[in-house]
Every structure is written in C-alpha cells, then in structure tokens.
Amino acid sequence: MARLLRAGQGVWRRKPIEHIEEPEGGAAQQLTRELGLWQLTAIGVGGIIGAGIFTLAGTVAHEKAGPAVLISFLIAGVASAAAAFSYAEFAGLIPKAGSAYTYGYAVLGELAGWFIGWDLLLEYTAIVAVVAIGISGYFAFLLGELGLHLPAWMLGAPGTGPGHRVDLFASVLCLLIAYLLTLGIKNAARFETLVVGLKVLVVLLVVAVGFLHIDTANYRPFFPFGVGGAFTGAATVFFAVFGYDAMSTAAEESRDAQRHMPRAILYSLAISMVLYVLACLVLTGMQDYRHIDPESGFATAFKSVGLDALADVIAVGAIIGILTVMFTFMLGVTRVWFSMSRDGLLPKWFAKTSATHHVPVRVTWIVGVASALIAGFLPIGEAAELTNIGILLAFVVVCISVIVLRYKRPELPRTFRTPGMPVVPALGVCFSLWLITFLQWQTWVRFVVWFLLGLVIYFSYSYRKSELARAPESTESGHI
C-alpha cells in the first residue's frame, strides 16, 4: 500500500518553475537562441495560414455556412484567441522548449505533462504528413496543366487511385523539410520567413484583385444554412487557426523569449485572422457559394470572372503556403520530443543535439522518416484521423494551468498577463471541449489506443527514469 501511495505522489511531481531555466544535460542537450520577434511571428503565421485559405474556406462556404463562413472564422478566431492568451502568458513565464508539455509538467504534474507531450508527438507528425499529401495533390494538378504526366505508381497511396503504390512526392517533401531543420534553426528560420513572406504576398494579391470583382448579391442570403451552419463551420475551420502552439515550442531558441514569445503568438494569430476575414469576403463575394469548388475555391472563383492566369498563380501560392505549415509542425514535434527526452521521460539518446548546428538531429530524422511513411502509404483521410484531439486537449491543459498558476503563484514575474482572468481561459476550455464533441469516433479509438500505449511506457520506463524521480525530496511536497 505504501508503495502505491508513493507512486501516486510521484505522478503529480512538478517541474519547479524557479529552476526551469537552469541548464540541463550540458551543452550536448542545449538549443541556441537565434530567433528574433519577426522570425517567431513568421513561424506562427506559417503554421496558421495554409489550407485554411486555399481549400478549407471554400469547402465550408459551399457545404456548411455559405457567405457566413466569415462568421465561422471569427468564432474560431475568438476560441483560438482564448487559448492564445494563455499560451502567451506561459511563453513569457517559462521560455523553454516543449510548449503545452512543459507548461502542464510545471503546473499539473508529470503525468499530465507526459500525456500531452505523448499525444502531440503523434498529432504533429500526422499533421506534417496530411499537409504533405495535400501539397502533392496541388503539385500533380500543376504538372497536368503543363502537360506532364507522371507514372501512376508514384501519384498516391495504395487504394487512392488506379495503379497507385506510393505518394512519392509527399514522402520526399517530408524528408526535405527534415533536412532543412537539421541545418540549424537560424538557417531554417530564414527560409521559413522568406516563404511566409511570399505566401502573404500571394494572399494580398488574391484579396486586392478579388475585391475588384465582388458582386454584393452573392452575399445574399448571408446565412443559407442558418446560424447553426456558421457554428458548425467554426468547428471545421478551427483547425486552420492554430499553429502558434507549435511555434511556442521554439521558445528556447528565441533571443529574448520572455518578451518576444507572447508578442509573436498574438501577432501571428492577429495577422492570420485579418487575412482569413479578407479572403472569405473576396471568395464569397466573387462567386455564389453554391458554385464554389470545395477543393479549389479561389481558383474556380477567379476562373468564373475570366482570370484563368491568376488561378494558376493561386495554385502555386497554395503549395508555398501549405509548405510552411509542414515546417512549423515538424519543428514543433521535434522540440516536444527533445524536451521530453531531456527531462528523462524518453531515452536521453534522443535529446542529443548536433555539435555543429545545435539542433536535435536524431529526433528530426526520425520524425521525417515517420511522416514520410504516413504520407506515402496512407490515404489523406486515414492520416487525418490521427490529428485534432491531442491539440484540443493541449489547449484545455494550458488554459486550466494558467488559471491554477495565477492563483497559486501570483507573485511570479509575468511579462504578459492573460486578460479577463479567469473568464478568458475558461472560455478556451469550453470552446475546446465543445469542438472535441465534433470529432469522429475513429479519432477517439486512435486516442484511446495511443493513450494506453503511453500509459504502459510511462509506468514501465518514464516514471523511474524521469529527472525528477532522482530528486523526490524537492517535488513530493506538491508545491508548484
């Protein structure tokens, strides 16, 4: 009985916030601080703006909300902002790699931190794969427009079309992003900033030209599916308005994380929401929602007004835009894995960084290969089932944690304070739990299986090997 009680106390041990910035594991397990405010913001925008504008807006407008897709994005933006404020407070308070995993570990205890980190490992990797498959589809479309036709065996996963054996382009793309990340965060961030800049320019071009071809009659009726359609659409597009959570995993690589991370989180969400709203106004104003192509909304909208050449530019912009999402989420999963390994919850071997570029190369290549296999051999629908629930649960954990910590440790120095405490983070919890109810049963089955596997690994390995397990006297008391 005493042994069970000690085990119960152990799973609640917390990482002391006062010592969380102390060097851990020596130089071989340290990241370098290279990122400035606008590089961090670019990574955040890169993670948020992608399929949401180029594909999802058209799908939701056509099938769920009509012109009220604008309201869907605003509702999702408010829900996401409630969590973003909580992330911003933690990012300034705990500027370490790991994001929601680290925050949960410091406030709610080791077991809560473990499961958030464990689930994000799969979710982020799957997002990388899903995005790669999406880019591959655009790539094949563009080649077809140029009259080039690749062999069928390399155009998709088994079962996705006649003769398909592997989605070769998607797999190679995953490996190329992994290679880019192994070159060091400074070089990788320069590439990301450049590509995000190109993406924003394409979106602004679309908006500027599109505004000249708006027919206000297309906005009527504004709620063709009822007000409920706008809320249903919000549940769908919500997954296009996060990305700052993955960006926040790079806190330990920011030159001034306590000042820059909160700003970068809020700036990236604000910039992205403005672009989403403008794009939705243009899309539904140019073409009747019933005629919008769910898969390539903007391309068909511009073709409908005789701007075929710009439609091809949009397709190129979509590839560029979605590419940055891959970068942000692969960065996120490698930093969560690195942080968990450095804390002893996974083997320390994974936490070793490159002597040249000071990035976790081993983890990066493992994630690159894993995402390449998922992208190459799973249809996009099956790959997508591996995503969503872990990120929403991470939002719940972060929002609850910021409330708990504000009342238990009000004296801690905070460079950003979540407004409207505790109402705003409580709204973040409610929105996230509400959105979880929209997930399919297959997602829950995957979650339970992954959860049980994580439970076995935690109690057979992580519980005993954790860094905190070696210093029980400082953590068993339960103080944050």
PDB file of N, CA, C and O in Angstrom, residues 79-110:
ATOM      1  N   ALA A  79     -12.310  31.662 -30.242  1.00  0.00           N
ATOM      2  CA  ALA A  79     -11.999  30.466 -29.458  1.00  0.00           C
ATOM      3  C   ALA A  79     -10.490  30.245 -29.377  1.00  0.00           C
ATOM      4  O   ALA A  79      -9.941  29.929 -28.309  1.00  0.00           O
ATOM      5  N   SER A  80      -9.824  30.414 -30.499  1.00  0.00           N
ATOM      6  CA  SER A  80      -8.379  30.222 -30.527  1.00  0.00           C
ATOM      7  C   SER A  80      -7.669  31.297 -29.718  1.00  0.00           C
ATOM      8  O   SER A  80      -6.674  31.027 -29.034  1.00  0.00           O
ATOM      9  N   ALA A  81      -8.179  32.541 -29.763  1.00  0.00           N
ATOM     10  CA  ALA A  81      -7.554  33.631 -29.017  1.00  0.00           C
ATOM     11  C   ALA A  81      -7.610  33.393 -27.521  1.00  0.00           C
ATOM     12  O   ALA A  81      -6.676  33.748 -26.789  1.00  0.00           O
ATOM     13  N   ALA A  82      -8.697  32.775 -27.041  1.00  0.00           N
ATOM     14  CA  ALA A  82      -8.816  32.486 -25.613  1.00  0.00           C
ATOM     15  C   ALA A  82      -7.671  31.586 -25.155  1.00  0.00           C
ATOM     16  O   ALA A  82      -7.108  31.774 -24.067  1.00  0.00           O
ATOM     17  N   ALA A  83      -7.315  30.617 -26.001  1.00  0.00           N
ATOM     18  CA  ALA A  83      -6.181  29.760 -25.678  1.00  0.00           C
ATOM     19  C   ALA A  83      -4.861  30.470 -25.939  1.00  0.00           C
ATOM     20  O   ALA A  83      -3.885  30.295 -25.196  1.00  0.00           O
ATOM     21  N   ALA A  84      -4.819  31.312 -26.992  1.00  0.00           N
ATOM     22  CA  ALA A  84      -3.577  32.011 -27.335  1.00  0.00           C
ATOM     23  C   ALA A  84      -3.113  32.920 -26.210  1.00  0.00           C
ATOM     24  O   ALA A  84      -1.906  33.028 -25.942  1.00  0.00           O
ATOM     25  N   PHE A  85      -4.047  33.587 -25.530  1.00  0.00           N
ATOM     26  CA  PHE A  85      -3.675  34.434 -24.397  1.00  0.00           C
ATOM     27  C   PHE A  85      -2.994  33.612 -23.308  1.00  0.00           C
ATOM     28  O   PHE A  85      -2.018  34.045 -22.694  1.00  0.00           O
ATOM     29  N   SER A  86      -3.514  32.397 -23.069  1.00  0.00           N
ATOM     30  CA  SER A  86      -2.912  31.532 -22.051  1.00  0.00           C
ATOM     31  C   SER A  86      -1.523  31.072 -22.470  1.00  0.00           C
ATOM     32  O   SER A  86      -0.589  31.044 -21.667  1.00  0.00           O
ATOM     33  N   TYR A  87      -1.385  30.711 -23.747  1.00  0.00           N
ATOM     34  CA  TYR A  87      -0.065  30.334 -24.258  1.00  0.00           C
ATOM     35  C   TYR A  87       0.915  31.493 -24.125  1.00  0.00           C
ATOM     36  O   TYR A  87       2.083  31.304 -23.785  1.00  0.00           O
ATOM     37  N   ALA A  88       0.438  32.711 -24.404  1.00  0.00           N
ATOM     38  CA  ALA A  88       1.312  33.880 -24.339  1.00  0.00           C
ATOM     39  C   ALA A  88       1.816  34.121 -22.917  1.00  0.00           C
ATOM     40  O   ALA A  88       2.987  34.463 -22.712  1.00  0.00           O
ATOM     41  N   GLU A  89       0.941  33.935 -21.931  1.00  0.00           N
ATOM     42  CA  GLU A  89       1.382  34.131 -20.539  1.00  0.00           C
ATOM     43  C   GLU A  89       2.442  33.110 -20.172  1.00  0.00           C
ATOM     44  O   GLU A  89       3.463  33.449 -19.560  1.00  0.00           O
ATOM     45  N   PHE A  90       2.220  31.853 -20.532  1.00  0.00           N
ATOM     46  CA  PHE A  90       3.200  30.818 -20.207  1.00  0.00           C
ATOM     47  C   PHE A  90       4.499  31.001 -20.976  1.00  0.00           C
ATOM     48  O   PHE A  90       5.584  30.741 -20.446  1.00  0.00           O
ATOM     49  N   ALA A  91       4.398  31.428 -22.235  1.00  0.00           N
ATOM     50  CA  ALA A  91       5.605  31.596 -23.049  1.00  0.00           C
ATOM     51  C   ALA A  91       6.537  32.635 -22.448  1.00  0.00           C
ATOM     52  O   ALA A  91       7.764  32.515 -22.525  1.00  0.00           O
ATOM     53  N   GLY A  92       5.974  33.681 -21.840  1.00  0.00           N
ATOM     54  CA  GLY A  92       6.803  34.677 -21.184  1.00  0.00           C
ATOM     55  C   GLY A  92       7.314  34.231 -19.837  1.00  0.00           C
ATOM     56  O   GLY A  92       8.377  34.661 -19.386  1.00  0.00           O
ATOM     57  N   LEU A  93       6.567  33.345 -19.180  1.00  0.00           N
ATOM     58  CA  LEU A  93       6.932  32.892 -17.842  1.00  0.00           C
ATOM     59  C   LEU A  93       7.897  31.712 -17.868  1.00  0.00           C
ATOM     60  O   LEU A  93       8.821  31.621 -17.052  1.00  0.00           O
ATOM     61  N   ILE A  94       7.702  30.798 -18.826  1.00  0.00           N
ATOM     62  CA  ILE A  94       8.512  29.579 -18.918  1.00  0.00           C
ATOM     63  C   ILE A  94       9.067  29.483 -20.334  1.00  0.00           C
ATOM     64  O   ILE A  94       8.519  28.768 -21.190  1.00  0.00           O
ATOM     65  N   PRO A  95      10.131  30.210 -20.654  1.00  0.00           N
ATOM     66  CA  PRO A  95      10.662  30.243 -22.026  1.00  0.00           C
ATOM     67  C   PRO A  95      11.535  29.027 -22.351  1.00  0.00           C
ATOM     68  O   PRO A  95      12.712  29.142 -22.656  1.00  0.00           O
ATOM     69  N   LYS A  96      10.931  27.840 -22.291  1.00  0.00           N
ATOM     70  CA  LYS A  96      11.661  26.605 -22.570  1.00  0.00           C
ATOM     71  C   LYS A  96      10.975  25.834 -23.684  1.00  0.00           C
ATOM     72  O   LYS A  96       9.785  26.021 -23.962  1.00  0.00           O
ATOM     73  N   ALA A  97      11.723  24.946 -24.325  1.00  0.00           N
ATOM     74  CA  ALA A  97      11.159  24.106 -25.375  1.00  0.00           C
ATOM     75  C   ALA A  97      10.074  23.206 -24.791  1.00  0.00           C
ATOM     76  O   ALA A  97      10.121  22.837 -23.621  1.00  0.00           O
ATOM     77  N   GLY A  98       9.088  22.856 -25.615  1.00  0.00           N
ATOM     78  CA  GLY A  98       8.090  21.890 -25.171  1.00  0.00           C
ATOM     79  C   GLY A  98       6.670  22.395 -25.155  1.00  0.00           C
ATOM     80  O   GLY A  98       5.733  21.620 -25.170  1.00  0.00           O
ATOM     81  N   SER A  99       6.467  23.714 -25.051  1.00  0.00           N
ATOM     82  CA  SER A  99       5.138  24.311 -25.101  1.00  0.00           C
ATOM     83  C   SER A  99       4.187  23.658 -24.101  1.00  0.00           C
ATOM     84  O   SER A  99       4.487  23.588 -22.917  1.00  0.00           O
ATOM     85  N   ALA A 100       3.026  23.174 -24.560  1.00  0.00           N
ATOM     86  CA  ALA A 100       1.990  22.659 -23.662  1.00  0.00           C
ATOM     87  C   ALA A 100       2.512  21.540 -22.773  1.00  0.00           C
ATOM     88  O   ALA A 100       2.096  21.411 -21.608  1.00  0.00           O
ATOM     89  N   TYR A 101       3.411  20.715 -23.288  1.00  0.00           N
ATOM     90  CA  TYR A 101       4.008  19.654 -22.468  1.00  0.00           C
ATOM     91  C   TYR A 101       4.720  20.244 -21.252  1.00  0.00           C
ATOM     92  O   TYR A 101       4.503  19.830 -20.108  1.00  0.00           O
ATOM     93  N   THR A 102       5.573  21.251 -21.479  1.00  0.00           N
ATOM     94  CA  THR A 102       6.340  21.858 -20.393  1.00  0.00           C
ATOM     95  C   THR A 102       5.428  22.593 -19.421  1.00  0.00           C
ATOM     96  O   THR A 102       5.614  22.517 -18.197  1.00  0.00           O
ATOM     97  N   TYR A 103       4.425  23.305 -19.947  1.00  0.00           N
ATOM     98  CA  TYR A 103       3.522  24.050 -19.079  1.00  0.00           C
ATOM     99  C   TYR A 103       2.723  23.093 -18.175  1.00  0.00           C
ATOM    100  O   TYR A 103       2.558  23.339 -16.982  1.00  0.00           O
ATOM    101  N   GLY A 104       2.207  22.023 -18.775  1.00  0.00           N
ATOM    102  CA  GLY A 104       1.450  21.051 -17.994  1.00  0.00           C
ATOM    103  C   GLY A 104       2.308  20.368 -16.948  1.00  0.00           C
ATOM    104  O   GLY A 104       1.863  20.112 -15.821  1.00  0.00           O
ATOM    105  N   TYR A 105       3.560  20.055 -17.301  1.00  0.00           N
ATOM    106  CA  TYR A 105       4.500  19.410 -16.389  1.00  0.00           C
ATOM    107  C   TYR A 105       4.771  20.304 -15.180  1.00  0.00           C
ATOM    108  O   TYR A 105       4.821  19.846 -14.039  1.00  0.00           O
ATOM    109  N   ALA A 106       4.906  21.605 -15.419  1.00  0.00           N
ATOM    110  CA  ALA A 106       5.258  22.536 -14.345  1.00  0.00           C
ATOM    111  C   ALA A 106       4.089  22.825 -13.408  1.00  0.00           C
ATOM    112  O   ALA A 106       4.303  23.127 -12.234  1.00  0.00           O
ATOM    113  N   VAL A 107       2.856  22.718 -13.916  1.00  0.00           N
ATOM    114  CA  VAL A 107       1.709  23.140 -13.108  1.00  0.00           C
ATOM    115  C   VAL A 107       0.844  21.966 -12.652  1.00  0.00           C
ATOM    116  O   VAL A 107       0.469  21.882 -11.481  1.00  0.00           O
ATOM    117  N   LEU A 108       0.518  21.045 -13.551  1.00  0.00           N
ATOM    118  CA  LEU A 108      -0.402  19.955 -13.220  1.00  0.00           C
ATOM    119  C   LEU A 108       0.296  18.654 -12.857  1.00  0.00           C
ATOM    120  O   LEU A 108      -0.348  17.737 -12.352  1.00  0.00           O
ATOM    121  N   GLY A 109       1.592  18.565 -13.124  1.00  0.00           N
ATOM    122  CA  GLY A 109       2.322  17.374 -12.722  1.00  0.00           C
ATOM    123  C   GLY A 109       2.839  16.551 -13.887  1.00  0.00           C
ATOM    124  O   GLY A 109       2.479  16.770 -15.049  1.00  0.00           O
ATOM    125  N   GLU A 110       3.689  15.591 -13.553  1.00  0.00           N
ATOM    126  CA  GLU A 110       4.411  14.826 -14.562  1.00  0.00           C
ATOM    127  C   GLU A 110       3.490  14.012 -15.464  1.00  0.00           C
ATOM    128  O   GLU A 110       3.681  13.961 -16.684  1.00  0.00           O
TER     129      GLU A 110
END
